[in-house]
């Protein structure tokens, strides 16, 4: 069976994927080799197992159709080549967005738009030698596949193929897929083949182990309840209120303006007021923190940007296998700007290219005014975003000074691959 063309092409497919995984995980120089191997080995096991399962499917077809075995092998060639490209795209997108290329992520980033966007192309340009090496390796594999098919056509005898060999290969594939579930190492994201198969076979649903009430009770137990507080409603399981008697509010009170600045991809390790580092990349934020209330242990409720934006606005925890912002777009979610608009606020959003990850579906529901610099033809730099935000505040204060304002500013320039904007007016650190 080792001489069968489908087996040999399948081995090339597996080796190509393993090489991509090695580059993906071993190139992370910010962690130890032990930590990198702990990520690589389970991922390699799952990916190799999934690909072997696909190879087995083609071998079964060749076994059941002996007169069409070469046709099956020829059909397998473009199929395996497509899987090589898809697998590498999956690894590249996950390294950029933090999420594997599942069907729901594919829909969120508007299909092939993600591989044509700067977020995908800029990292390739930044690592051009590595990208060229990958293309050269892919071309080499295609040449080897062509040679395998040509040599098979020249053979006088048919390469043997037994059910025992096919069964052994299938067993090896399924064993490799299940090993990470039973070994105490990090469970890797599913390969792109498994992710698509789960959705189209309707095996990607998430079910509670018990009743919804049991889940709410367990969630509240884990989160905990502050003293002198009580849970308010099962509709919003984590919303609580004080049980202490409060002084009745005055009949009239001033509603403050609220400005939220979301800094893209800013991690706590870069903040001097969190790490205590003297040479900080964020001196202005450090100065602001001195006279502010700071939450140094705050952890984002979602990752990457799309689920985190939804979590901030609506307190919706990310779905384990779906993107709420895409697959639950017809649902209505209570949100901060919607609540504030009920209190008389004007809600304004300023950002750049929110349609990249499907946020443009939700923003008009939340905000009375949505400003997209990319759609208006303005360069998507943070300087332009902040200047426009200041202009909107000034216009609001001039036209409706008695109306409270909620403004959400979504920065853009600090998104990977971290290229310094041309209008930054400073040199890279």
Coordinates of C-alpha atoms in Angstrom, one line a residue:
X1 CA 0.0 0.0 0.0
X2 CA 3.0 2.3 0.5
X3 CA 3.5 2.3 -3.3
X4 CA 0.0 3.4 -4.0
X5 CA -0.1 6.9 -5.5
X6 CA -2.8 8.1 -3.2
X7 CA -0.7 7.0 -0.2
X8 CA 2.4 8.7 -1.4
X9 CA 0.5 11.9 -2.3
X10 CA -1.1 11.8 1.2
X11 CA 2.3 11.5 2.9
X12 CA 3.4 14.7 1.0
X13 CA 0.2 16.4 2.2
X14 CA 0.9 15.4 5.8
X15 CA 4.5 16.4 5.7
X16 CA 3.6 19.8 4.2
X17 CA 1.1 20.5 7.0
X18 CA 3.6 19.4 9.7
X19 CA 6.2 21.8 8.2
X20 CA 3.7 24.6 8.4
X21 CA 2.8 23.7 12.0
X22 CA 6.5 23.7 12.9
X23 CA 7.0 27.2 11.6
X24 CA 3.8 28.4 13.2
X25 CA 4.7 27.2 16.7
X26 CA 8.4 26.9 16.9
X27 CA 8.9 30.4 15.6
X28 CA 7.4 31.9 18.7
X29 CA 10.6 33.2 20.3
X30 CA 8.8 34.7 23.3
X31 CA 8.3 31.3 24.9
X32 CA 10.5 28.4 25.9
X33 CA 11.1 25.5 23.7
X34 CA 9.2 23.3 26.1
X35 CA 6.2 25.5 25.9
X36 CA 6.4 25.6 22.1
X37 CA 6.6 21.8 21.9
X38 CA 3.6 21.6 24.2
X39 CA 1.6 23.5 21.6
X40 CA 3.2 21.8 18.5
X41 CA 2.9 18.2 19.4
X42 CA -0.9 18.0 20.0
X43 CA -1.5 20.2 17.0
X44 CA 0.7 17.9 14.8
X45 CA -1.1 14.9 16.2
X46 CA -4.6 16.2 15.4
X47 CA -3.7 17.6 12.0
X48 CA -1.9 14.4 10.9
X49 CA -4.8 12.3 12.1
X50 CA -7.4 14.4 10.2
X51 CA -5.4 14.3 7.0
X52 CA -4.8 10.6 7.2
X53 CA -8.6 10.2 7.6
X54 CA -9.1 12.0 4.3
X55 CA -6.4 9.9 2.6
X56 CA -8.3 6.8 3.8
X57 CA -11.5 8.1 2.1
X58 CA -9.7 8.3 -1.2
X59 CA -8.1 4.9 -0.7
X60 CA -11.5 3.4 0.0
X61 CA -12.8 4.9 -3.2
X62 CA -9.8 3.4 -5.1
X63 CA -10.4 0.0 -3.5
X64 CA -14.1 0.0 -4.3
X65 CA -13.5 1.2 -7.9
X66 CA -10.5 -0.7 -9.1
X67 CA -11.1 0.1 -12.7
X68 CA -11.1 3.8 -11.8
X69 CA -8.1 3.8 -9.4
X70 CA -6.0 6.2 -11.6
X71 CA -9.0 8.5 -12.0
X72 CA -9.4 8.6 -8.2
X73 CA -5.7 9.3 -7.8
X74 CA -5.8 12.2 -10.4
X75 CA -8.9 13.6 -8.6
X76 CA -7.1 13.4 -5.3
X77 CA -4.2 15.6 -6.6
X78 CA -6.1 18.9 -6.8
X79 CA -8.0 18.0 -3.7
X80 CA -4.8 17.5 -1.7
X81 CA -3.3 20.7 -3.2
X82 CA -6.3 22.7 -2.1
X83 CA -6.0 21.3 1.4
X84 CA -2.3 22.4 1.4
X85 CA -3.3 25.9 0.6
X86 CA -6.3 25.9 3.0
X87 CA -4.2 24.5 5.8
X88 CA -1.5 27.1 5.4
X89 CA -4.1 29.9 5.2
X90 CA -5.6 28.5 8.4
X91 CA -2.3 28.7 10.2
X92 CA -1.6 32.2 8.8
X93 CA -5.0 33.6 9.8
X94 CA -4.9 32.1 13.3
X95 CA -1.4 33.7 13.9
X96 CA -2.9 37.1 12.9
X97 CA -6.4 37.1 14.3
X98 CA -5.9 34.5 17.1
X99 CA -8.8 32.4 15.7
X100 CA -8.5 29.4 13.5
X101 CA -10.1 29.6 10.0
X102 CA -13.5 28.0 10.9
X103 CA -16.6 28.5 8.7
X104 CA -17.9 31.0 11.1
X105 CA -14.6 33.0 11.1
X106 CA -14.7 32.7 7.3
X107 CA -18.1 34.3 7.3
X108 CA -17.1 36.9 9.8
X109 CA -14.3 38.2 7.7
X110 CA -16.4 38.1 4.5
X111 CA -14.8 35.0 2.9
X112 CA -11.8 35.6 0.7
X113 CA -11.8 39.2 1.8
X114 CA -9.6 38.2 4.7
X115 CA -6.9 36.9 2.5
X116 CA -7.0 40.0 0.3
X117 CA -6.9 42.4 3.2
X118 CA -3.9 44.3 4.6
X119 CA -4.2 42.4 7.8
X120 CA -3.3 39.2 5.9
X121 CA -1.0 40.6 3.3
X122 CA 1.1 43.0 5.4
X123 CA 2.5 40.2 7.7
X124 CA 3.5 38.2 4.5
X125 CA 5.3 41.3 3.2
X126 CA 7.0 41.8 6.6
X127 CA 8.2 38.1 6.4
X128 CA 8.8 38.0 2.7
X129 CA 11.7 35.5 2.7
X130 CA 9.7 33.1 4.8
X131 CA 6.6 33.6 2.5
X132 CA 8.7 33.0 -0.6
X133 CA 10.2 29.8 1.0
X134 CA 6.7 28.6 1.7
X135 CA 5.6 29.2 -1.9
X136 CA 8.7 27.4 -3.2
X137 CA 8.1 24.5 -0.9
X138 CA 4.5 24.3 -2.1
X139 CA 5.7 24.4 -5.8
X140 CA 8.1 21.6 -5.0
X141 CA 5.4 19.5 -3.5
X142 CA 3.2 20.0 -6.6
X143 CA 6.1 18.8 -8.8
X144 CA 6.5 15.7 -6.6
X145 CA 2.8 15.0 -6.8
X146 CA 3.0 15.3 -10.6
X147 CA 6.0 12.9 -10.6
X148 CA 4.1 10.4 -8.5
X149 CA 1.2 10.3 -10.9
X150 CA 3.4 10.1 -13.9
X151 CA 5.4 7.2 -12.5
X152 CA 2.2 5.4 -11.5
X153 CA 1.0 5.7 -15.1
X154 CA 4.2 4.1 -16.4
X155 CA 4.0 1.2 -14.0
X156 CA 3.1 -2.1 -15.7
X157 CA 1.5 -3.5 -12.5
X158 CA -1.0 -2.0 -10.1
X159 CA 0.3 -1.1 -6.7
X160 CA -1.4 -3.4 -4.2
X161 CA -4.1 -2.1 -1.9
X162 CA -5.6 -4.2 0.9
X163 CA -8.4 -3.6 3.3
X164 CA -6.1 -4.5 6.2
X165 CA -3.7 -1.7 5.2
X166 CA -6.5 0.8 4.7
X167 CA -8.0 -0.2 8.1
X168 CA -4.6 0.2 9.8
X169 CA -4.2 3.6 8.3
X170 CA -7.7 4.6 9.4
X171 CA -7.0 3.4 12.9
X172 CA -3.8 5.4 13.0
X173 CA -5.6 8.6 11.8
X174 CA -8.4 8.4 14.4
X175 CA -5.9 7.5 17.2
X176 CA -3.8 10.6 16.3
X177 CA -7.0 12.7 16.4
X178 CA -8.1 11.4 19.8
X179 CA -4.7 11.4 21.6
X180 CA -4.8 15.1 22.6
X181 CA -8.1 14.6 24.3
X182 CA -6.6 12.1 26.7
X183 CA -3.1 13.5 27.3
X184 CA -2.7 16.4 29.7
X185 CA -1.4 19.0 27.2
X186 CA -3.1 22.0 25.6
X187 CA -6.0 21.0 23.3
X188 CA -5.2 22.6 19.9
X189 CA -7.8 24.3 17.7
X190 CA -9.4 21.9 15.2
X191 CA -7.8 21.6 11.8
X192 CA -9.7 23.5 9.1
X193 CA -10.9 20.1 7.7
X194 CA -12.4 19.1 11.0
X195 CA -14.0 22.6 11.6
X196 CA -15.8 22.5 8.2
X197 CA -16.8 18.9 8.6
X198 CA -18.3 19.7 12.0
X199 CA -20.5 22.5 10.7
X200 CA -21.7 20.8 7.6
X201 CA -22.5 17.6 9.6
X202 CA -24.2 19.8 12.2
X203 CA -21.9 18.6 15.0
X204 CA -20.7 22.0 16.1
X205 CA -23.5 22.8 18.5
X206 CA -22.8 23.5 22.2
X207 CA -25.0 21.9 24.8
X208 CA -25.3 22.4 28.5
X209 CA -24.4 19.4 30.7
X210 CA -27.5 20.1 32.8
X211 CA -30.3 22.5 32.9
X212 CA -30.0 26.2 32.2
X213 CA -30.8 26.9 35.9
X214 CA -28.0 24.6 36.9
X215 CA -25.6 26.4 34.6
X216 CA -26.7 29.8 36.0
X217 CA -26.2 28.5 39.6
X218 CA -22.7 27.2 38.8
X219 CA -21.7 30.3 37.0
X220 CA -22.8 32.5 39.9
X221 CA -20.9 30.2 42.3
X222 CA -17.7 30.6 40.3
X223 CA -18.0 34.4 39.9
X224 CA -19.1 35.1 43.4
X225 CA -21.3 37.8 44.8
X226 CA -20.1 40.9 46.7
X227 CA -21.3 41.5 50.2
X228 CA -24.7 43.3 50.7
X229 CA -25.6 42.3 47.1
X230 CA -28.2 40.1 45.4
X231 CA -28.7 38.7 41.9
X232 CA -31.4 40.6 40.1
X233 CA -32.6 38.5 37.3
X234 CA -32.0 35.1 35.6
X235 CA -32.4 36.9 32.2
X236 CA -29.0 38.6 33.1
X237 CA -27.4 36.0 35.3
X238 CA -24.5 38.1 36.5
X239 CA -26.3 41.4 37.1
X240 CA -26.5 42.1 40.8
X241 CA -27.7 45.0 43.0
X242 CA -27.1 46.3 46.5
X243 CA -29.3 45.2 49.3
X244 CA -28.3 48.1 51.5
X245 CA -30.7 51.0 51.8
X246 CA -29.5 53.8 49.6
X247 CA -30.3 57.5 49.8
X248 CA -33.0 58.3 47.3
X249 CA -31.5 60.2 44.3
X250 CA -32.3 63.8 43.7
X251 CA -35.1 64.5 41.3
X252 CA -32.7 66.1 38.8
X253 CA -29.0 65.2 38.2
X254 CA -26.4 65.8 35.6
X255 CA -25.7 63.1 33.2
X256 CA -21.9 63.0 32.4
X257 CA -20.4 62.7 29.0
X258 CA -18.8 59.3 28.5
X259 CA -15.9 58.7 26.1
X260 CA -14.6 55.2 25.6
X261 CA -11.2 54.7 23.8
X262 CA -10.6 51.2 22.7
X263 CA -6.9 50.8 21.9
X264 CA -6.4 47.9 19.5
X265 CA -4.1 45.1 20.5
X266 CA -2.7 46.8 23.6
X267 CA -1.5 44.3 26.2
X268 CA -0.9 44.8 29.9
X269 CA 2.8 43.9 29.4
X270 CA 3.3 47.1 27.4
X271 CA 1.8 49.4 30.1
X272 CA 4.2 51.0 32.4
X273 CA 1.6 51.6 35.2
X274 CA 0.9 47.9 35.2
X275 CA 4.5 46.4 34.9
X276 CA 6.3 49.2 36.8
X277 CA 8.8 49.6 34.0
X278 CA 10.6 52.9 33.8
X279 CA 11.1 52.9 30.0
X280 CA 7.5 52.6 29.0
X281 CA 6.0 52.7 25.5
X282 CA 2.9 54.4 27.0
X283 CA 4.1 57.5 28.9
X284 CA 0.9 59.4 28.4
X285 CA -1.3 56.5 29.6
X286 CA 1.0 56.2 32.6
X287 CA 0.5 59.8 33.4
X288 CA -3.2 59.5 33.1
X289 CA -3.2 56.4 35.3
X290 CA -1.7 58.4 38.2
X291 CA -4.9 60.4 38.5
X292 CA -7.3 57.7 37.5
X293 CA -9.1 54.6 38.7
X294 CA -7.1 51.7 37.3
X295 CA -8.0 48.0 37.0
X296 CA -4.6 46.3 36.5
X297 CA -6.0 42.8 36.5
X298 CA -8.8 43.4 33.9
X299 CA -9.1 40.5 31.4
X300 CA -10.8 41.0 28.1
X301 CA -14.0 38.9 27.8
X302 CA -13.4 38.2 24.2
X303 CA -10.7 37.6 21.6
X304 CA -10.0 38.8 18.9
X305 CA -11.6 42.2 18.2
X306 CA -15.1 41.2 17.1
X307 CA -16.1 39.1 20.1
X308 CA -14.4 41.5 22.5
X309 CA -16.3 44.5 21.1
X310 CA -19.6 42.6 21.4
X311 CA -18.7 41.5 25.0
X312 CA -17.9 45.1 25.9
X313 CA -21.2 46.5 24.5
X314 CA -23.5 43.7 25.5
X315 CA -21.8 41.6 28.2
X316 CA -22.1 38.6 25.9
X317 CA -19.5 35.9 26.6
X318 CA -18.1 34.5 23.4
X319 CA -19.6 31.3 22.0
X320 CA -17.3 28.3 22.1
X321 CA -17.6 27.5 18.4
X322 CA -19.5 30.3 16.7
X323 CA -19.0 34.0 16.3
X324 CA -22.1 35.7 17.9
X325 CA -21.4 38.8 15.8
X326 CA -22.0 36.8 12.7
X327 CA -24.1 33.7 13.4
X328 CA -26.5 35.4 15.8
X329 CA -26.9 38.6 13.9
X330 CA -30.7 38.4 13.9
X331 CA -30.8 38.2 17.8
X332 CA -31.4 41.4 19.8
X333 CA -28.9 42.1 22.5
X334 CA -29.2 44.8 25.2
X335 CA -26.2 47.1 25.1
X336 CA -24.6 50.1 26.8
X337 CA -25.2 52.7 24.0
X338 CA -28.8 51.5 23.6
X339 CA -29.4 52.0 27.3
X340 CA -27.8 55.4 27.3
X341 CA -29.8 56.5 24.3
X342 CA -32.9 55.7 26.4
X343 CA -31.5 58.2 28.9
X344 CA -31.3 60.9 26.3
X345 CA -27.6 60.4 25.2
X346 CA -26.3 60.9 21.7
X347 CA -24.3 57.8 20.9
X348 CA -21.5 58.2 18.3
X349 CA -19.0 55.6 17.0
X350 CA -15.8 56.6 15.3
X351 CA -13.5 53.9 13.8
X352 CA -12.0 52.5 10.6
X353 CA -13.3 49.6 8.5
X354 CA -15.7 48.0 10.9
X355 CA -17.1 45.8 8.1
X356 CA -13.8 43.9 8.1
X357 CA -15.1 41.7 10.8
X358 CA -18.8 42.2 10.5
X359 CA -19.2 44.9 13.2
X360 CA -21.0 47.1 10.7
X361 CA -24.1 45.0 11.1
X362 CA -24.4 45.8 14.8
X363 CA -23.1 49.4 15.1
X364 CA -26.2 51.1 13.5
X365 CA -28.4 49.3 16.0
X366 CA -26.3 50.6 18.9
X367 CA -25.3 54.1 17.8
X368 CA -27.3 57.0 16.4
X369 CA -24.2 58.0 14.3
X370 CA -21.5 55.6 12.9
X371 CA -18.4 57.2 11.3
X372 CA -16.2 54.9 9.2
X373 CA -13.0 56.6 8.0
X374 CA -12.3 54.0 5.4
X375 CA -15.7 54.3 3.9
X376 CA -15.3 58.1 3.7
X377 CA -11.9 57.8 2.0
X378 CA -9.9 59.0 4.9
X379 CA -6.6 57.3 5.8
X380 CA -7.2 54.9 8.6
X381 CA -4.6 56.2 11.1
X382 CA -5.2 56.8 14.8
X383 CA -4.3 60.5 14.4
X384 CA -7.2 60.9 11.9
X385 CA -9.5 58.8 14.1
X386 CA -8.8 60.8 17.2
X387 CA -9.0 64.2 15.4
X388 CA -12.4 63.2 14.0
X389 CA -13.5 62.2 17.5
X390 CA -12.5 65.6 18.9
X391 CA -14.3 67.3 16.0
X392 CA -17.5 65.3 16.8
X393 CA -17.3 66.3 20.5
X394 CA -16.8 70.0 19.6
X395 CA -19.8 69.9 17.2
X396 CA -21.9 68.1 19.7
X397 CA -21.1 70.7 22.4
X398 CA -21.8 73.5 20.0
X399 CA -25.2 72.2 18.7
X400 CA -26.6 70.4 21.7
X401 CA -24.7 71.4 24.9
X402 CA -27.5 70.2 27.2
X403 CA -27.6 66.7 25.6
X404 CA -25.2 64.1 27.2
X405 CA -22.7 62.3 24.8
X406 CA -21.5 58.7 24.6
X407 CA -18.6 58.4 22.2
X408 CA -16.8 55.2 21.4
X409 CA -13.4 55.6 19.7
X410 CA -12.0 52.5 18.0
X411 CA -8.3 52.8 17.2
X412 CA -6.7 51.1 14.3
X413 CA -3.0 51.8 13.8
X414 CA -1.9 49.4 16.6
X415 CA -3.4 46.4 14.9
X416 CA -1.0 43.7 13.8
X417 CA 1.5 44.0 11.9
X418 CA 2.2 47.1 13.9
X419 CA 3.5 49.4 11.1
X420 CA 4.0 53.0 12.2
X421 CA 1.6 55.3 10.4
X422 CA 3.1 57.9 8.1
X423 CA 1.5 60.7 10.0
X424 CA 2.7 59.5 13.4
X425 CA 5.4 62.2 13.6
X426 CA 7.8 59.9 15.6
X427 CA 10.3 57.2 15.2
X428 CA 9.7 53.5 16.1
X429 CA 11.0 52.5 19.5

